PDB file of C-alpha atoms in Angstrom:
ATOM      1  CA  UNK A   1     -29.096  30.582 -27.611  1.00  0.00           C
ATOM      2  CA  UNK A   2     -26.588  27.948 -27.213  1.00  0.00           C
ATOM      3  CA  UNK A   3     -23.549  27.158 -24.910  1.00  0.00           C
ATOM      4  CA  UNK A   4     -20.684  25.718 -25.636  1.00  0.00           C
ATOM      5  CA  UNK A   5     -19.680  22.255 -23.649  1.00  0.00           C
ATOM      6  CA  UNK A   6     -16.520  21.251 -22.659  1.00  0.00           C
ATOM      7  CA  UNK A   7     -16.734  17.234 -23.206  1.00  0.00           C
ATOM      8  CA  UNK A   8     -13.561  16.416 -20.654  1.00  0.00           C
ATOM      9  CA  UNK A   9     -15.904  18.083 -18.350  1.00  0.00           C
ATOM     10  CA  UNK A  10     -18.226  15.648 -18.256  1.00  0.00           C
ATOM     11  CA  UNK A  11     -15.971  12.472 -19.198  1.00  0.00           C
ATOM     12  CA  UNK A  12     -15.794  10.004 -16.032  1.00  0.00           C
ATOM     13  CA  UNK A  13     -12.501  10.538 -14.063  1.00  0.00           C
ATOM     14  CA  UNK A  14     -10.082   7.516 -13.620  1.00  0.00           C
ATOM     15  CA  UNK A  15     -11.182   5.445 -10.755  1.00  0.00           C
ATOM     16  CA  UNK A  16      -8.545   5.412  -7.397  1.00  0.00           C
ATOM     17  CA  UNK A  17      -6.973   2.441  -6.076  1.00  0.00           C
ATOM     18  CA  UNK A  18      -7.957   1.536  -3.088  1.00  0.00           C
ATOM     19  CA  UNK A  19      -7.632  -0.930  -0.160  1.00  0.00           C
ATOM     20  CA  UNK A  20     -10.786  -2.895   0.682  1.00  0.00           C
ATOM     21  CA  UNK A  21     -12.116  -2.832   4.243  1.00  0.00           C
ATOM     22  CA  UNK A  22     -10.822  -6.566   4.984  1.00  0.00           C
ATOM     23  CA  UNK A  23      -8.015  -5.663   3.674  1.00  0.00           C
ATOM     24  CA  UNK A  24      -7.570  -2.352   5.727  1.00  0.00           C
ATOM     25  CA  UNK A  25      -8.287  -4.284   8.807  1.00  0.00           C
ATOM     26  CA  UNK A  26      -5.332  -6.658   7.711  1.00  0.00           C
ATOM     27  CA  UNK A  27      -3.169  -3.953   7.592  1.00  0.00           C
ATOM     28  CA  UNK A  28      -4.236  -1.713  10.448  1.00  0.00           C
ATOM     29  CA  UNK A  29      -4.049  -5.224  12.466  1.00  0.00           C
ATOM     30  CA  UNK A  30      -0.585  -5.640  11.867  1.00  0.00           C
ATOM     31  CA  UNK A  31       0.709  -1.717  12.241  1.00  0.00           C
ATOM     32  CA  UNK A  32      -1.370  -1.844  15.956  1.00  0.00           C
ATOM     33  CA  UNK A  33       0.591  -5.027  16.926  1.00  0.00           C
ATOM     34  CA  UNK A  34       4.188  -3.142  15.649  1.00  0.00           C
ATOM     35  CA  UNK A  35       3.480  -0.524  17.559  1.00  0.00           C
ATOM     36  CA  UNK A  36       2.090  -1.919  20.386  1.00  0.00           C
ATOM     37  CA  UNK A  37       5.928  -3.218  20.252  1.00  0.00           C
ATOM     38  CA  UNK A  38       7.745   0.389  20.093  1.00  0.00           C
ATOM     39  CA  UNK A  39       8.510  -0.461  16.307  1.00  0.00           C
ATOM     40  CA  UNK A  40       6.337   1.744  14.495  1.00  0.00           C
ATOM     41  CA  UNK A  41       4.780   5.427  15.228  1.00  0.00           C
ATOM     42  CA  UNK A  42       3.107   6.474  12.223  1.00  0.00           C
ATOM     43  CA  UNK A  43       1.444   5.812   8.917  1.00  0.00           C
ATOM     44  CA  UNK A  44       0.061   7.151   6.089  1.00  0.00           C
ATOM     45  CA  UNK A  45      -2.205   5.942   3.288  1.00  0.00           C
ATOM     46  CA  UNK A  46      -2.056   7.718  -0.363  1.00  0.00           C
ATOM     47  CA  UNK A  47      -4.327   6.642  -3.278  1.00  0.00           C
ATOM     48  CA  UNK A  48      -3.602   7.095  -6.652  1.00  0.00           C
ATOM     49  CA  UNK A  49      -4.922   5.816 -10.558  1.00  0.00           C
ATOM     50  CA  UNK A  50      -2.105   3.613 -10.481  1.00  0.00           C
ATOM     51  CA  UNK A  51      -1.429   2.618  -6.179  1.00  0.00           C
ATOM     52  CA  UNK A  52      -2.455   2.876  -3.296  1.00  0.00           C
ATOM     53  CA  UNK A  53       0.224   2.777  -1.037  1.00  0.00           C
ATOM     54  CA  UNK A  54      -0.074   2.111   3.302  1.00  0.00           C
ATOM     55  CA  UNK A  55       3.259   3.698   4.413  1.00  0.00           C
ATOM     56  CA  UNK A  56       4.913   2.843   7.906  1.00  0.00           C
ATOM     57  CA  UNK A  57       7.121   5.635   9.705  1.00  0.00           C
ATOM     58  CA  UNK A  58       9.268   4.651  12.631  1.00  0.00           C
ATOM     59  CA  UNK A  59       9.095   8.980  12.844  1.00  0.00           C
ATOM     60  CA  UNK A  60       6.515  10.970  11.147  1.00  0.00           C
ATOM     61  CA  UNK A  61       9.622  13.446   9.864  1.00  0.00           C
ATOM     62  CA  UNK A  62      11.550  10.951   8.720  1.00  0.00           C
ATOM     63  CA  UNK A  63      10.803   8.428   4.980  1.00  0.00           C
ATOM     64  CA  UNK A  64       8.675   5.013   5.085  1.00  0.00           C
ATOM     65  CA  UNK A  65      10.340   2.325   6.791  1.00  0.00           C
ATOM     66  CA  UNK A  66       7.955   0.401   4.588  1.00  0.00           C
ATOM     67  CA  UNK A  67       5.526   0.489   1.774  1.00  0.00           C
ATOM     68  CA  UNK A  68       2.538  -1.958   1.155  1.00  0.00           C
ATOM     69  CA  UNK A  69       1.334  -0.915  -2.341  1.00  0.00           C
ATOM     70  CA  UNK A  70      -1.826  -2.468  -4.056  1.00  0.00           C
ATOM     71  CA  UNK A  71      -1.168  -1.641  -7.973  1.00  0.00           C
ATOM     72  CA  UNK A  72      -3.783  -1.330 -10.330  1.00  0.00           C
ATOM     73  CA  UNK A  73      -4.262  -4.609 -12.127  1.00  0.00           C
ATOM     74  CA  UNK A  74      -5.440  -2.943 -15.293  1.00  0.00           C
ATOM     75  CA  UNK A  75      -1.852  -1.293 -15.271  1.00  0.00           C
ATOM     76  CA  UNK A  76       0.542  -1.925 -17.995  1.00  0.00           C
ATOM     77  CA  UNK A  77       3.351  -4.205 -17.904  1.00  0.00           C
ATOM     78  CA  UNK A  78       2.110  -6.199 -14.686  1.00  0.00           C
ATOM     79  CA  UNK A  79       1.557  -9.460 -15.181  1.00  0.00           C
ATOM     80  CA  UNK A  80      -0.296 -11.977 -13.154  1.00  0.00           C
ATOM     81  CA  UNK A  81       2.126 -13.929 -12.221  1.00  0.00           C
ATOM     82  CA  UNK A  82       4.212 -10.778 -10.603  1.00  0.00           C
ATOM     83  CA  UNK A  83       0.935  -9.713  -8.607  1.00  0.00           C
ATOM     84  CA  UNK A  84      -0.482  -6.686  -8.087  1.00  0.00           C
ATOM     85  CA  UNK A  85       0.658  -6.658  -3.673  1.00  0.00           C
ATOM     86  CA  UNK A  86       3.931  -5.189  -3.380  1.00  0.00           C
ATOM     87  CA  UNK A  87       5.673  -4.539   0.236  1.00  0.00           C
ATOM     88  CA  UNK A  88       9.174  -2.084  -0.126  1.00  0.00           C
ATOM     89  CA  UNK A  89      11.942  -0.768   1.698  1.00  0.00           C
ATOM     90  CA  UNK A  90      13.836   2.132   0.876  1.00  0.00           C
ATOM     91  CA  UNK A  91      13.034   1.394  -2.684  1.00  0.00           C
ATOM     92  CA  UNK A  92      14.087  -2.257  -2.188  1.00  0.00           C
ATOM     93  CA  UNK A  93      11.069  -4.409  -2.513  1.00  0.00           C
ATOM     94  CA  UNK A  94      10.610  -7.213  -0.432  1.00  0.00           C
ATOM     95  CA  UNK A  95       8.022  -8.948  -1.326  1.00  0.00           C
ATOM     96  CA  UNK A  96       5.066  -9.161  -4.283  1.00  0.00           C
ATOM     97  CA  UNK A  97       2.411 -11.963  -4.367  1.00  0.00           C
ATOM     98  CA  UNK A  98      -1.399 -12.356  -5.582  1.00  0.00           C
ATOM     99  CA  UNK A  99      -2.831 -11.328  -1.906  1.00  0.00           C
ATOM    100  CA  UNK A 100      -1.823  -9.586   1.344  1.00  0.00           C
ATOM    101  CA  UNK A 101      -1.765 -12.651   3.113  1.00  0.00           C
ATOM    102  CA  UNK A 102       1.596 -13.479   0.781  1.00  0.00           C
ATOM    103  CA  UNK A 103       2.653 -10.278   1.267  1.00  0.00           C
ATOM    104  CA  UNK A 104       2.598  -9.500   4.992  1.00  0.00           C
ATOM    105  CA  UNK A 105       4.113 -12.342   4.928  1.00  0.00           C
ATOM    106  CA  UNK A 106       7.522 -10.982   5.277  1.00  0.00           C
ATOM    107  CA  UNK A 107       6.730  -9.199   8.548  1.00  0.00           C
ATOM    108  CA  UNK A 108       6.130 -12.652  10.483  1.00  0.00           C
ATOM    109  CA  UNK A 109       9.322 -13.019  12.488  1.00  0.00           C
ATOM    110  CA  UNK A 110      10.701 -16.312  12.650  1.00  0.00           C
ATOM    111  CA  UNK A 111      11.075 -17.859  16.510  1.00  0.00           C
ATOM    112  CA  UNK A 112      14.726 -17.449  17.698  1.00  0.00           C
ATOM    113  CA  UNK A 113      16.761 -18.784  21.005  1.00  0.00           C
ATOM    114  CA  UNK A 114      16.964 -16.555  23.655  1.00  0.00           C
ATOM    115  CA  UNK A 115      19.872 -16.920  25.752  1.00  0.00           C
TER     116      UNK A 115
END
């Protein structure tokens, strides 16, 4: 007696994106000092095929206040010289480079005078 097989059933799935550990430490470094400040309250991390996305929330009801996507560098249409880091807010993007370090960049404040 014989069974039929499904073959998608057994097929590997699509690996997720993910952040590395150094790379959640980076990131998880720089959301403690924010809110250590009173900036930020919340985040969120999805993963996706495609992303995976750290999300800040200045209130857990409210949208990202930013977006620190990793994109998948097997991904059509991104090329190297783009990069595959990508830092947004409210769909305006901010930053993309080759690592986080470039990236993050944008949240180092520059020194002002204080009167």
């Amino acid at each position: 007696m014989s069974a039929i097989v499904r073959i998608q059933d057994y097929r590997r799935k699509p690996p997720y994106q993910h952040f590395t550990r150094s790379e959640l430490n980076q990131l998880l470094g720089l959301y403690t000092s924010r809110v250590i400040r009173g900036e930020w309250r919340d985040y969120a991390i999805s993963i996706a095929p495609d992303a995976a996305r750290f999300m800040v929330f200045n209130r857990s009801h409210e949208n990202p206040q930013f977006v620190i996507s990793k994109l998948d560098k097997h991904k059509r249409g991104l090329s190297s010289r783009h990069g595959r880091y990508v830092v947004t807010s409210r769909e305006r993007k901010l930053k993309q480079g080759n690592s986080l370090d470039d990236v993050l960049g944008v949240f180092e404040r520059p020194l002002a005078l204080v009167k």
